CSV table of C-alpha atoms and ligand atoms in Angstrom, one decimal:
chain,number,residue,atom,x,y,z
A,1,MET,CA,100.9,188.9,265.6
A,2,SER,CA,100.4,190.6,268.9
A,3,ALA,CA,103.6,191.5,271.2
A,4,PRO,CA,104.2,189.1,274.0
A,5,ARG,CA,102.4,190.5,277.2
A,6,PHE,CA,105.5,191.5,279.0
A,7,ALA,CA,107.5,192.2,275.9
A,8,GLY,CA,110.9,194.6,276.8
A,9,ALA,CA,109.8,194.5,280.5
A,10,SER,CA,112.8,194.2,283.0
A,11,ALA,CA,112.3,192.2,285.8
A,12,ILE,CA,114.1,190.8,289.0
A,13,VAL,CA,113.1,187.4,290.4
A,14,THR,CA,114.7,186.4,294.0
A,15,GLY,CA,115.0,182.8,294.6
A,16,GLY,CA,115.0,182.1,290.9
A,17,GLY,CA,117.2,179.3,291.0
A,18,SER,CA,114.6,176.8,292.0
A,19,GLY,CA,110.8,176.0,292.1
A,20,ILE,CA,108.4,178.9,291.9
A,21,GLY,CA,111.0,181.5,291.1
A,22,ALA,CA,112.5,179.5,288.3
A,23,ALA,CA,108.7,178.9,287.2
A,24,ILE,CA,108.1,182.7,287.2
A,25,GLY,CA,111.4,183.4,285.4
A,26,LYS,CA,110.6,181.0,282.4
A,27,ALA,CA,107.1,182.4,282.1
A,28,LEU,CA,108.5,186.0,282.0
A,29,VAL,CA,110.9,185.1,279.3
A,30,GLU,CA,108.4,183.4,277.4
A,31,ALA,CA,106.4,186.7,277.8
A,32,GLY,CA,109.1,188.7,276.6
A,33,ALA,CA,110.7,190.2,279.5
A,34,HIS,CA,114.3,190.6,280.2
A,35,VAL,CA,114.8,188.5,283.5
A,36,VAL,CA,117.7,188.5,286.3
A,37,LEU,CA,117.3,185.5,288.6
A,38,GLY,CA,119.0,186.3,291.9
A,39,ASP,CA,119.8,183.4,294.2
A,40,LEU,CA,121.6,182.4,297.3
A,41,ASP,CA,122.5,179.2,295.1
A,42,GLU,CA,124.4,181.0,292.0
A,43,GLN,CA,125.0,177.8,290.0
A,44,ALA,CA,121.4,177.0,290.2
A,45,ALA,CA,120.4,180.4,288.8
A,46,LYS,CA,122.7,180.5,286.3
A,47,ALA,CA,121.5,176.8,285.3
A,48,VAL,CA,117.9,178.0,285.1
A,49,ALA,CA,118.8,181.2,283.1
A,50,ALA,CA,120.6,178.8,280.5
A,51,GLU,CA,117.9,176.7,279.8
A,52,LEU,CA,115.2,179.5,279.1
A,53,ALA,CA,114.3,180.3,275.9
A,54,GLY,CA,113.1,183.8,274.4
A,55,PRO,CA,111.6,186.1,272.9
A,56,GLY,CA,112.9,187.6,276.4
A,57,THR,CA,116.2,187.0,278.0
A,58,ALA,CA,117.5,185.6,281.4
A,59,ARG,CA,120.6,185.7,283.5
A,60,GLY,CA,121.3,184.2,286.8
A,61,VAL,CA,123.3,186.0,289.8
A,62,ALA,CA,124.4,185.2,293.1
A,63,LEU,CA,122.1,187.2,295.4
A,64,ASP,CA,121.6,186.7,299.3
A,65,VAL,CA,118.1,188.6,300.1
A,66,THR,CA,119.4,189.0,303.6
A,67,ASP,CA,122.1,191.6,302.4
A,68,ALA,CA,120.2,194.8,301.7
A,69,ALA,CA,123.2,196.3,299.8
A,70,ALA,CA,123.5,193.7,297.9
A,71,VAL,CA,119.6,193.8,296.9
A,72,ARG,CA,120.0,197.6,296.2
A,73,ARG,CA,122.9,197.1,293.8
A,74,LEU,CA,121.2,194.5,291.7
A,75,VAL,CA,118.1,196.6,291.6
A,76,GLU,CA,120.2,199.7,290.4
A,77,GLU,CA,122.2,197.5,288.0
A,78,VAL,CA,119.3,196.1,286.2
A,79,ALA,CA,117.4,199.8,286.2
A,80,ALA,CA,120.7,201.3,284.6
A,81,GLN,CA,120.9,198.7,282.1
A,82,HIS,CA,117.5,198.7,281.1
A,83,GLY,CA,116.4,202.1,281.5
A,84,GLY,CA,114.3,201.1,284.6
A,85,LEU,CA,113.0,198.4,286.5
A,86,ASP,CA,109.2,197.2,285.5
A,87,LEU,CA,108.8,194.1,287.9
A,88,MET,CA,110.3,193.2,291.2
A,89,PHE,CA,109.3,189.4,292.3
A,90,ASN,CA,110.3,189.0,296.1
A,91,ASN,CA,109.8,185.5,295.9
A,92,ALA,CA,113.0,183.9,297.7
A,93,GLY,CA,112.1,182.2,301.2
A,94,ILE,CA,112.8,179.4,303.4
A,95,PHE,CA,110.5,177.2,305.4
A,96,ILE,CA,110.4,175.4,308.8
A,97,GLY,CA,107.6,173.3,310.2
A,98,GLY,CA,107.4,171.4,313.5
A,99,GLU,CA,106.4,171.9,317.4
A,100,THR,CA,107.1,175.5,318.3
A,101,GLU,CA,108.8,175.0,321.4
A,102,GLN,CA,111.6,173.0,319.3
A,103,ILE,CA,112.3,175.9,316.9
A,104,SER,CA,115.8,177.3,317.9
A,105,PRO,CA,116.6,181.0,318.2
A,106,ALA,CA,119.0,180.5,315.1
A,107,GLN,CA,115.9,178.9,313.0
A,108,TRP,CA,113.4,182.1,314.4
A,109,ASN,CA,116.2,184.4,313.0
A,110,ALA,CA,116.7,182.7,309.8
A,111,ILE,CA,113.1,182.8,308.8
A,112,ILE,CA,112.8,186.2,309.8
A,113,ASP,CA,115.7,187.4,308.0
A,114,VAL,CA,115.2,185.7,304.6
A,115,ASN,CA,111.2,185.6,304.4
A,116,ILE,CA,110.5,189.1,306.1
A,117,ARG,CA,113.7,191.3,305.8
A,118,GLY,CA,114.2,189.7,302.3
A,119,VAL,CA,111.3,191.0,301.0
A,120,VAL,CA,111.6,194.4,302.8
A,121,HIS,CA,114.8,194.6,301.2
A,122,GLY,CA,113.5,194.0,297.8
A,123,VAL,CA,110.8,196.7,298.4
A,124,THR,CA,113.0,199.4,300.0
A,125,ALA,CA,115.3,198.9,296.9
A,126,ALA,CA,112.8,198.8,294.1
A,127,TYR,CA,109.8,201.0,295.5
A,128,PRO,CA,111.6,204.6,295.4
A,129,LEU,CA,112.9,203.8,292.1
A,130,MET,CA,109.3,202.7,291.0
A,131,ILE,CA,108.0,205.9,292.5
A,132,GLN,CA,110.5,208.0,290.3
A,133,GLN,CA,109.5,206.2,287.4
A,134,GLY,CA,105.8,206.3,288.0
A,135,ARG,CA,105.4,202.8,287.2
A,136,GLY,CA,106.2,199.2,288.3
A,137,HIS,CA,104.7,196.4,289.9
A,138,ILE,CA,106.3,194.7,293.1
A,139,VAL,CA,104.9,190.9,293.7
A,140,ASN,CA,105.6,189.3,296.9
A,141,THR,CA,105.8,185.6,297.2
A,142,ALA,CA,103.4,185.0,300.5
A,143,SER,CA,101.6,181.7,301.1
A,144,MET,CA,98.2,180.4,302.1
A,145,GLY,CA,100.1,180.4,305.3
A,146,GLY,CA,100.2,184.1,305.2
A,147,LEU,CA,96.1,184.1,305.2
A,148,MET,CA,95.4,181.0,307.8
A,149,ALA,CA,97.3,180.1,310.2
A,150,ALA,CA,97.7,176.0,310.6
A,151,GLY,CA,99.5,174.8,313.7
A,152,LEU,CA,103.0,173.3,313.4
A,153,LEU,CA,103.9,176.1,310.9
A,154,THR,CA,104.0,179.0,313.4
A,155,GLY,CA,107.7,180.4,312.4
A,156,TYR,CA,106.4,180.1,308.5
A,157,ALA,CA,102.7,181.5,309.4
A,158,MET,CA,104.4,184.5,311.1
A,159,THR,CA,106.5,185.6,308.2
A,160,LYS,CA,104.0,185.0,305.5
A,161,HIS,CA,101.3,187.0,307.3
A,162,ALA,CA,103.9,189.7,307.6
A,163,VAL,CA,104.4,189.7,303.9
A,164,VAL,CA,100.6,189.8,303.2
A,165,GLY,CA,100.2,192.7,305.7
A,166,LEU,CA,103.2,194.5,304.0
A,167,SER,CA,102.0,194.0,300.4
A,168,LEU,CA,98.0,195.1,301.1
A,169,ALA,CA,99.7,198.1,303.1
A,170,LEU,CA,101.9,199.2,300.5
A,171,ARG,CA,99.3,198.7,297.7
A,172,SER,CA,97.1,201.4,299.1
A,173,GLU,CA,100.1,204.0,299.2
A,174,ALA,CA,101.7,202.9,295.8
A,175,ALA,CA,98.5,203.1,293.9
A,176,ALA,CA,98.9,207.0,293.9
A,177,HIS,CA,102.4,206.6,292.3
A,178,GLY,CA,101.6,204.4,289.4
A,179,VAL,CA,103.0,201.4,291.0
A,180,ALA,CA,101.2,198.1,291.8
A,181,VAL,CA,101.4,195.4,294.4
A,182,THR,CA,100.4,191.9,294.4
A,183,ALA,CA,101.0,189.1,297.0
A,184,ILE,CA,100.6,185.5,296.1
A,185,CYS,CA,99.3,182.9,298.2
A,186,PRO,CA,99.5,179.5,296.8
A,187,ALA,CA,98.6,176.5,298.8
A,188,ALA,CA,101.0,173.6,298.4
A,189,VAL,CA,103.4,173.8,295.2
A,190,ASP,CA,105.5,170.9,294.1
A,191,THR,CA,108.9,172.4,294.8
A,192,PRO,CA,112.1,171.3,296.9
A,193,ILE,CA,110.8,173.4,299.6
A,194,LEU,CA,108.3,170.7,300.7
A,195,ASP,CA,111.2,168.6,301.5
A,196,LYS,CA,113.2,171.3,303.6
A,197,GLY,CA,113.0,172.8,307.1
A,198,ALA,CA,111.5,169.9,308.9
A,199,ILE,CA,112.1,170.2,312.7
A,200,GLY,CA,111.7,166.8,314.9
A,201,ARG,CA,109.1,164.5,313.3
A,202,PHE,CA,107.7,167.1,311.0
A,203,HIS,CA,107.4,165.8,307.4
A,204,GLY,CA,106.6,168.4,305.0
A,205,ARG,CA,104.9,166.2,302.3
A,206,ASP,CA,102.8,164.4,304.6
A,207,TYR,CA,101.7,167.7,306.4
A,208,PHE,CA,100.6,169.3,303.0
A,209,LEU,CA,99.5,166.6,301.0
A,210,LYS,CA,98.1,163.9,303.3
A,211,GLY,CA,97.2,165.8,306.2
A,212,GLN,CA,95.4,168.3,304.2
A,213,GLY,CA,93.8,165.8,301.6
A,214,VAL,CA,95.2,167.5,299.0
A,215,ARG,CA,95.7,164.9,295.9
A,216,ARG,CA,98.6,167.0,294.3
A,217,PRO,CA,100.4,170.1,294.9
A,218,LEU,CA,100.3,172.8,292.3
A,219,ALA,CA,102.7,172.7,289.5
A,220,PRO,CA,105.1,175.5,289.7
A,221,ASP,CA,104.4,176.5,285.9
A,222,VAL,CA,100.6,176.5,286.5
A,223,LEU,CA,101.1,178.9,289.5
A,224,ALA,CA,103.5,181.3,287.4
A,225,ARG,CA,101.0,181.4,284.9
A,226,ARG,CA,98.3,182.3,287.3
A,227,THR,CA,101.0,184.8,288.9
A,228,LEU,CA,101.4,186.6,285.5
A,229,ASP,CA,97.7,186.9,284.8
A,230,ALA,CA,97.3,188.3,288.4
A,231,VAL,CA,100.1,190.9,287.6
A,232,ALA,CA,98.8,191.8,284.3
A,233,GLU,CA,95.1,192.4,286.1
A,234,GLY,CA,96.7,194.3,288.7
A,235,ARG,CA,95.3,192.3,291.6
A,236,ALA,CA,96.0,192.5,295.3
A,237,LEU,CA,96.0,188.7,296.1
A,238,LEU,CA,96.4,185.6,294.2
A,239,VAL,CA,94.8,182.9,296.1
A,240,THR,CA,95.0,179.3,294.6
A,241,PRO,CA,94.0,176.8,293.8
A,242,ARG,CA,90.2,177.1,294.1
A,243,ALA,CA,89.9,175.2,297.2
A,244,ALA,CA,92.5,177.1,299.1
A,245,HIS,CA,90.5,180.2,297.7
A,246,ILE,CA,87.3,178.7,299.0
A,247,ALA,CA,88.8,177.4,302.4
A,248,TRP,CA,90.4,181.3,302.9
A,249,LEU,CA,86.8,182.8,302.2
A,250,ILE,CA,85.1,180.3,304.9
A,251,GLY,CA,87.7,181.3,307.2
A,252,ARG,CA,87.0,184.8,307.0
A,253,LEU,CA,83.3,184.1,307.6
A,254,ALA,CA,83.6,181.5,310.2
A,255,PRO,CA,87.1,182.1,311.9
A,256,GLY,CA,86.1,180.1,315.4
A,257,LEU,CA,85.1,176.7,313.0
A,258,VAL,CA,88.5,177.1,311.3
A,259,GLN,CA,90.4,177.1,314.7
A,260,ARG,CA,88.7,174.1,316.1
A,261,MET,CA,89.4,172.1,312.8
A,262,SER,CA,93.1,173.3,312.9
A,263,ILE,CA,93.4,172.0,316.5
A,264,ARG,CA,91.9,168.9,314.9
A,265,PHE,CA,94.3,168.7,312.2
A,266,VAL,CA,97.3,169.2,314.6
A,267,ALA,CA,96.3,166.1,316.2
A,268,ARG,CA,96.0,164.3,313.3
A,269,GLN,CA,99.5,165.3,311.9
A,270,ARG,CA,100.8,164.2,315.4
A,271,SER,CA,99.6,160.7,315.0
A,272,MET,CA,100.7,160.5,311.5
A,273,GLN,CA,104.2,161.7,312.8
A,274,ALA,CA,104.0,159.1,315.4
A,275,ALA,CA,103.0,156.2,312.8
A,276,ARG,CA,106.1,157.3,310.5
A,277,ALA,CA,108.4,157.1,313.4
A,278,ALA,CA,107.3,153.9,314.4
A,279,LEU,CA,108.1,152.5,310.7
A,280,PRO,CA,111.3,151.1,310.3
A,281,GLN,CA,113.9,153.4,308.9
A,282,GLU,CA,114.0,153.9,305.0
A,283,ASN,CA,117.4,154.2,304.3
A,284,PRO,CA,119.4,152.9,307.7
B,1,NAD,N1,106.3,175.3,297.5
B,1,NAD,C1,105.4,175.7,298.0
B,1,NAD,O1,104.4,174.8,298.7
B,1,NAD,C2,105.1,177.1,298.4
B,1,NAD,C3,103.9,177.6,298.8
B,1,NAD,C4,103.5,178.8,298.8
B,1,NAD,C5,104.5,179.9,299.3
B,1,NAD,N2,106.0,179.3,298.7
B,1,NAD,C6,107.0,180.4,298.7
B,1,NAD,O2,107.2,180.6,297.5
B,1,NAD,C7,108.6,181.0,297.5
B,1,NAD,C8,109.6,179.9,296.8
B,1,NAD,O3,109.6,178.7,297.2
B,1,NAD,P1,109.8,177.6,296.5
B,1,NAD,O4,108.5,176.6,296.7
B,1,NAD,O5,110.2,177.7,295.1
B,1,NAD,O6,111.1,176.7,297.3
B,1,NAD,P2,112.6,176.3,296.8
B,1,NAD,O7,113.2,175.8,298.0
B,1,NAD,O8,112.3,175.5,295.5
B,1,NAD,O9,113.1,177.8,296.3
B,1,NAD,C9,113.5,178.9,297.2
B,1,NAD,C10,114.6,179.5,296.3
B,1,NAD,O10,115.1,180.6,297.2
B,1,NAD,C11,116.4,180.5,297.5
B,1,NAD,N3,116.9,181.4,298.7
B,1,NAD,C12,117.0,180.6,300.0
B,1,NAD,N4,117.4,181.6,300.6
B,1,NAD,C13,117.6,182.7,300.0
B,1,NAD,C14,118.4,184.2,300.3
B,1,NAD,N5,118.8,184.2,301.6
B,1,NAD,N6,118.7,184.6,299.3
B,1,NAD,C15,118.2,184.6,298.0
B,1,NAD,N7,117.9,183.4,297.7
B,1,NAD,C16,117.4,182.4,298.5
B,1,NAD,C17,117.0,178.9,297.4
B,1,NAD,O11,118.3,178.9,297.1
B,1,NAD,C18,115.9,178.3,296.4
B,1,NAD,O12,116.5,178.6,295.2
B,1,NAD,C19,109.4,180.8,299.1
B,1,NAD,O13,109.1,182.4,299.6
B,1,NAD,C20,108.1,180.0,299.6
B,1,NAD,O14,107.8,180.5,301.0
B,1,NAD,C21,106.0,178.1,298.6
Protein backbone atom coordinates (compact mmCIF):
# COMPACT_ATOMS: atom_id res chain seq x y z
CA MET A 1 0.00 0.00 0.00
CA SER A 2 1.39 3.45 -0.90
CA ALA A 3 1.97 6.09 1.83
CA PRO A 4 -0.73 8.74 2.27
CA ARG A 5 -0.18 11.81 0.07
CA PHE A 6 1.04 14.17 2.82
CA ALA A 7 2.55 11.53 5.12
CA GLY A 8 4.67 13.18 7.83
CA ALA A 9 4.17 16.73 6.50
CA SER A 10 3.76 19.47 9.11
CA ALA A 11 0.95 21.97 8.57
CA ILE A 12 -0.70 24.98 10.17
CA VAL A 13 -4.28 25.88 9.27
CA THR A 14 -5.52 29.24 10.54
CA GLY A 15 -9.24 29.53 11.14
CA GLY A 16 -9.18 25.76 11.64
CA GLY A 17 -11.99 25.74 14.19
CA SER A 18 -14.81 25.95 11.64
CA GLY A 19 -15.90 25.55 8.05
CA ILE A 20 -13.23 25.41 5.36
CA GLY A 21 -10.29 25.40 7.80
CA ALA A 22 -11.75 22.48 9.74
CA ALA A 23 -12.38 20.56 6.50
CA ILE A 24 -8.83 21.22 5.26
CA GLY A 25 -7.53 20.01 8.65
CA LYS A 26 -9.56 16.82 8.33
CA ALA A 27 -8.35 16.16 4.77
CA LEU A 28 -4.74 16.77 5.81
CA VAL A 29 -4.93 14.39 8.77
CA GLU A 30 -6.49 11.75 6.53
CA ALA A 31 -3.59 12.33 4.13
CA GLY A 32 -1.06 11.70 6.90
CA ALA A 33 -0.05 15.25 7.89
CA HIS A 34 0.63 16.60 11.40
CA VAL A 35 -1.71 19.56 11.63
CA VAL A 36 -2.09 22.47 14.03
CA LEU A 37 -5.47 24.17 13.80
CA GLY A 38 -5.17 27.77 15.04
CA ASP A 39 -8.31 29.74 15.73
CA LEU A 40 -9.54 32.75 17.65
CA ASP A 41 -12.07 30.29 19.05
CA GLU A 42 -9.71 27.98 20.94
CA GLN A 43 -12.47 25.63 22.11
CA ALA A 44 -13.69 25.15 18.53
CA ALA A 45 -10.15 24.42 17.29
CA LYS A 46 -9.61 21.87 20.07
CA ALA A 47 -13.01 20.26 19.44
CA VAL A 48 -12.33 19.90 15.70
CA ALA A 49 -8.84 18.46 16.38
CA ALA A 50 -10.24 15.93 18.87
CA GLU A 51 -12.64 14.60 16.22
CA LEU A 52 -9.98 13.93 13.60
CA ALA A 53 -8.74 10.43 12.98
CA GLY A 54 -5.28 9.50 11.58
CA PRO A 55 -3.02 8.45 9.96
CA GLY A 56 -1.88 12.04 10.67
CA THR A 57 -2.35 14.00 13.91
CA ALA A 58 -4.13 17.21 14.87
CA ARG A 59 -4.13 19.65 17.73
CA GLY A 60 -6.08 22.83 18.23
CA VAL A 61 -4.60 26.03 19.64
CA ALA A 62 -5.67 29.61 20.31
CA LEU A 63 -4.46 31.97 17.57
CA ASP A 64 -5.38 35.49 16.56
CA VAL A 65 -4.01 36.06 13.07
CA THR A 66 -4.11 39.84 13.60
CA ASP A 67 -1.32 39.32 16.17
CA ALA A 68 1.87 39.05 14.09
CA ALA A 69 4.00 37.92 17.06
CA ALA A 70 1.56 35.13 17.92
CA VAL A 71 1.55 33.83 14.35
CA ARG A 72 5.37 33.90 14.29
CA ARG A 73 5.56 32.04 17.63
CA LEU A 74 3.26 29.31 16.35
CA VAL A 75 5.26 28.88 13.14
CA GLU A 76 8.52 28.65 15.12
CA GLU A 77 7.03 26.21 17.58
CA VAL A 78 5.66 23.89 14.89
CA ALA A 79 8.91 24.06 12.91
CA ALA A 80 10.93 23.19 16.05
CA GLN A 81 8.64 20.28 16.86
CA HIS A 82 8.56 18.76 13.37
CA GLY A 83 11.92 19.79 11.97
CA GLY A 84 10.32 22.36 9.63
CA LEU A 85 7.03 23.63 8.34
CA ASP A 86 5.78 22.13 5.08
CA LEU A 87 2.34 23.68 4.65
CA MET A 88 0.98 27.04 5.83
CA PHE A 89 -2.74 27.57 5.21
CA ASN A 90 -3.63 31.22 5.76
CA ASN A 91 -7.33 30.59 5.87
CA ALA A 92 -8.87 32.58 8.75
CA GLY A 93 -11.22 35.21 7.45
CA ILE A 94 -14.30 37.24 8.21
CA PHE A 95 -17.05 38.55 5.98
CA ILE A 96 -19.06 41.73 5.68
CA GLY A 97 -21.78 42.38 3.13
CA GLY A 98 -24.11 45.31 2.59
CA GLU A 99 -24.34 48.86 1.28
CA THR A 100 -20.88 50.46 1.36
CA GLU A 101 -22.05 53.70 2.97
CA GLN A 102 -23.25 51.66 5.97
CA ILE A 103 -19.86 50.03 6.66
CA SER A 104 -18.37 51.61 9.80
CA PRO A 105 -14.68 52.50 10.15
CA ALA A 106 -14.39 49.72 12.75
CA GLN A 107 -15.81 47.19 10.26
CA TRP A 108 -13.39 48.35 7.52
CA ASN A 109 -10.50 48.00 9.98
CA ALA A 110 -11.61 44.58 11.17
CA ILE A 111 -11.85 43.07 7.70
CA ILE A 112 -8.50 44.58 6.65
CA ASP A 113 -6.88 43.33 9.87
CA VAL A 114 -8.11 39.74 9.60
CA ASN A 115 -8.35 39.14 5.85
CA ILE A 116 -5.28 41.08 4.69
CA ARG A 117 -2.98 41.55 7.68
CA GLY A 118 -3.80 38.04 8.92
CA VAL A 119 -2.53 36.57 5.65
CA VAL A 120 0.49 38.91 5.60
CA HIS A 121 1.38 37.74 9.13
CA GLY A 122 1.19 34.10 8.03
CA VAL A 123 3.36 34.80 4.99
CA THR A 124 5.97 36.87 6.84
CA ALA A 125 6.26 34.18 9.52
CA ALA A 126 6.37 31.12 7.24
CA TYR A 127 8.04 32.32 4.02
CA PRO A 128 11.56 33.15 5.35
CA LEU A 129 11.62 29.80 7.13
CA MET A 130 10.52 28.01 3.94
CA ILE A 131 13.27 29.82 1.97
CA GLN A 132 15.79 28.51 4.51
CA GLN A 133 14.34 25.00 4.23
CA GLY A 134 14.32 25.20 0.44
CA ARG A 135 10.81 23.78 0.50
CA GLY A 136 7.27 24.56 1.61
CA HIS A 137 3.87 25.54 0.32
CA ILE A 138 1.79 28.58 1.32
CA VAL A 139 -1.93 28.27 0.63
CA ASN A 140 -3.99 31.42 1.00
CA THR A 141 -7.78 31.26 1.15
CA ALA A 142 -9.04 34.02 -1.11
CA SER A 143 -12.49 33.73 -2.74
CA MET A 144 -14.31 34.24 -6.04
CA GLY A 145 -14.70 37.70 -4.48
CA GLY A 146 -10.96 38.04 -5.06
CA LEU A 147 -11.33 37.55 -8.80
CA MET A 148 -14.70 39.14 -9.55
CA ALA A 149 -16.00 42.22 -7.76
CA ALA A 150 -19.72 41.99 -7.12
CA GLY A 151 -21.54 44.96 -5.55
CA LEU A 152 -22.55 44.90 -1.89
CA LEU A 153 -19.30 43.07 -1.12
CA THR A 154 -16.87 45.98 -1.41
CA GLY A 155 -14.92 45.42 1.81
CA TYR A 156 -14.73 41.67 1.36
CA ALA A 157 -13.89 41.84 -2.37
CA MET A 158 -11.15 44.39 -1.66
CA THR A 159 -9.46 42.14 0.88
CA LYS A 160 -9.75 39.01 -1.25
CA HIS A 161 -8.33 40.81 -4.33
CA ALA A 162 -5.40 41.71 -2.08
CA VAL A 163 -4.95 38.04 -1.13
CA VAL A 164 -4.98 36.96 -4.79
CA GLY A 165 -2.48 39.70 -5.71
CA LEU A 166 -0.17 38.81 -2.85
CA SER A 167 -0.34 35.11 -3.67
CA LEU A 168 0.34 35.41 -7.40
CA ALA A 169 3.15 37.95 -6.95
CA LEU A 170 4.78 35.91 -4.19
CA ARG A 171 4.47 32.74 -6.25
CA SER A 172 6.79 34.15 -8.92
CA GLU A 173 9.43 35.12 -6.34
CA ALA A 174 9.11 31.95 -4.30
CA ALA A 175 9.57 29.44 -7.13
CA ALA A 176 13.34 29.94 -7.24
CA HIS A 177 13.51 29.09 -3.52
CA GLY A 178 11.60 25.84 -3.92
CA VAL A 179 8.54 27.35 -2.23
CA ALA A 180 5.09 27.10 -3.82
CA VAL A 181 2.11 29.41 -3.37
CA THR A 182 -1.53 28.69 -4.13
CA ALA A 183 -4.60 30.88 -3.70
CA ILE A 184 -7.96 29.17 -3.42
CA CYS A 185 -10.94 31.02 -4.86
CA PRO A 186 -14.16 29.17 -4.12
CA ALA A 187 -17.65 30.48 -4.74
CA ALA A 188 -20.16 29.95 -1.91
CA VAL A 189 -19.22 27.18 0.53
CA ASP A 190 -21.67 25.88 3.11
CA THR A 191 -20.12 27.22 6.33
CA PRO A 192 -21.28 29.46 9.18
CA ILE A 193 -19.72 32.51 7.46
CA LEU A 194 -22.77 32.70 5.16
CA ASP A 195 -24.81 33.78 8.18
CA LYS A 196 -22.28 36.29 9.55
CA GLY A 197 -21.30 39.87 8.75
CA ALA A 198 -24.63 41.15 7.38
CA ILE A 199 -24.91 44.93 7.43
CA GLY A 200 -28.35 46.53 7.23
CA ARG A 201 -30.74 44.42 5.16
CA PHE A 202 -28.03 42.26 3.61
CA HIS A 203 -28.70 38.51 3.86
CA GLY A 204 -25.76 36.24 3.05
CA ARG A 205 -27.62 33.09 2.05
CA ASP A 206 -30.05 35.03 -0.17
CA TYR A 207 -27.14 36.88 -1.75
CA PHE A 208 -24.98 33.86 -2.51
CA LEU A 209 -27.64 31.27 -3.19
CA LYS A 210 -30.91 32.75 -4.43
CA GLY A 211 -29.30 35.88 -5.92
CA GLN A 212 -26.60 34.01 -7.82
CA GLY A 213 -28.91 31.14 -8.77
CA VAL A 214 -26.63 28.61 -7.08
CA ARG A 215 -28.67 25.56 -6.16
CA ARG A 216 -26.48 24.60 -3.25
CA PRO A 217 -23.19 25.86 -1.89
CA LEU A 218 -20.07 23.72 -2.15
CA ALA A 219 -19.57 21.26 0.74
CA PRO A 220 -16.45 22.17 2.78
CA ASP A 221 -15.12 18.59 2.46
CA VAL A 222 -15.35 18.78 -1.34
CA LEU A 223 -13.47 22.07 -1.36
CA ALA A 224 -10.85 20.63 1.02
CA ARG A 225 -10.28 17.67 -1.32
CA ARG A 226 -9.93 19.97 -4.33
CA THR A 227 -7.58 22.19 -2.32
CA LEU A 228 -5.24 19.32 -1.50
CA ASP A 229 -5.33 18.27 -5.18
CA ALA A 230 -4.37 21.84 -6.17
CA VAL A 231 -1.55 21.82 -3.60
CA ALA A 232 -0.25 18.45 -4.81
CA GLU A 233 -0.34 19.76 -8.41
CA GLY A 234 1.33 23.04 -7.40
CA ARG A 235 -1.41 25.13 -9.00
CA ALA A 236 -1.42 28.91 -8.75
CA LEU A 237 -5.17 29.27 -8.36
CA LEU A 238 -8.06 26.99 -7.54
CA VAL A 239 -11.29 28.46 -8.92
CA THR A 240 -14.18 26.21 -8.07
CA PRO A 241 -16.88 24.93 -8.69
CA ARG A 242 -16.86 24.68 -12.49
CA ALA A 243 -19.63 27.30 -12.92
CA ALA A 244 -17.49 29.80 -10.98
CA HIS A 245 -14.48 28.95 -13.14
CA ILE A 246 -16.50 29.60 -16.30
CA ALA A 247 -17.88 32.88 -14.88
CA TRP A 248 -14.33 33.97 -14.10
CA LEU A 249 -13.14 33.19 -17.63
CA ILE A 250 -16.10 35.11 -19.12
CA GLY A 251 -15.29 38.02 -16.80
CA ARG A 252 -11.73 38.12 -18.13
CA LEU A 253 -12.88 38.09 -21.75
CA ALA A 254 -15.78 40.53 -21.34
CA PRO A 255 -15.32 42.71 -18.24
CA GLY A 256 -17.87 45.28 -19.48
CA LEU A 257 -20.56 42.63 -19.77
CA VAL A 258 -19.86 41.39 -16.25
CA GLN A 259 -19.99 44.95 -14.89
CA ARG A 260 -23.43 45.46 -16.48
CA MET A 261 -24.63 42.11 -15.08
CA SER A 262 -23.29 43.13 -11.68
CA ILE A 263 -25.37 46.35 -11.72
CA ARG A 264 -28.49 44.28 -12.47
CA PHE A 265 -27.50 41.78 -9.78
CA VAL A 266 -27.29 44.54 -7.15
CA ALA A 267 -30.74 45.84 -8.18
CA ARG A 268 -32.15 42.31 -7.83
CA GLN A 269 -30.53 41.94 -4.42
CA ARG A 270 -32.04 45.21 -3.23
CA SER A 271 -35.53 44.11 -4.25
CA MET A 272 -35.03 40.74 -2.53
CA GLN A 273 -33.93 42.58 0.61
CA ALA A 274 -36.95 44.88 0.46
CA ALA A 275 -39.28 41.88 0.04
CA ARG A 276 -37.65 40.14 3.00
CA ALA A 277 -37.93 43.30 5.14
CA ALA A 278 -41.66 43.47 4.36
CA LEU A 279 -42.20 39.93 5.71
CA PRO A 280 -43.37 39.50 9.32
CA GLN A 281 -40.40 38.92 11.69
CA GLU A 282 -39.48 35.21 11.89
CA ASN A 283 -38.64 35.30 15.62
CA PRO A 284 -40.28 38.30 17.23
N1 LIG B 1 -17.85 30.00 3.06
C1 LIG B 1 -17.71 30.62 1.90
O1 LIG B 1 -18.67 30.76 1.12
C2 LIG B 1 -16.37 31.12 1.46
C3 LIG B 1 -16.13 31.31 0.10
C4 LIG B 1 -14.90 31.80 -0.30
C5 LIG B 1 -13.91 32.04 0.63
N2 LIG B 1 -14.17 31.85 1.95
C6 LIG B 1 -13.09 32.14 2.90
O2 LIG B 1 -12.76 30.94 3.57
C7 LIG B 1 -12.13 31.24 4.82
C8 LIG B 1 -12.77 30.41 5.90
O3 LIG B 1 -14.13 30.79 6.02
P1 LIG B 1 -15.30 29.80 6.40
O4 LIG B 1 -16.30 29.87 5.33
O5 LIG B 1 -14.75 28.49 6.81
O6 LIG B 1 -15.90 30.61 7.64
P2 LIG B 1 -16.14 30.21 9.17
O7 LIG B 1 -16.73 31.42 9.78
O8 LIG B 1 -16.87 28.92 9.25
O9 LIG B 1 -14.66 29.98 9.73
C9 LIG B 1 -13.75 31.02 9.89
C10 LIG B 1 -12.91 30.72 11.12
O10 LIG B 1 -11.93 31.77 11.23
C11 LIG B 1 -11.81 32.10 12.59
N3 LIG B 1 -11.27 33.44 12.76
C12 LIG B 1 -11.90 34.62 12.55
N4 LIG B 1 -11.08 35.64 12.87
C13 LIG B 1 -9.91 35.08 13.27
C14 LIG B 1 -8.67 35.62 13.74
N5 LIG B 1 -8.49 36.93 13.89
N6 LIG B 1 -7.68 34.74 14.04
C15 LIG B 1 -7.86 33.42 13.94
N7 LIG B 1 -9.03 32.85 13.54
C16 LIG B 1 -10.03 33.69 13.21
C17 LIG B 1 -13.22 31.97 13.15
O11 LIG B 1 -13.23 31.84 14.58
C18 LIG B 1 -13.73 30.74 12.41
O12 LIG B 1 -13.47 29.57 13.16
C19 LIG B 1 -12.29 32.75 5.00
O13 LIG B 1 -11.08 33.37 4.65
C20 LIG B 1 -13.39 33.09 4.01
O14 LIG B 1 -13.32 34.43 3.60
C21 LIG B 1 -15.37 31.38 2.39
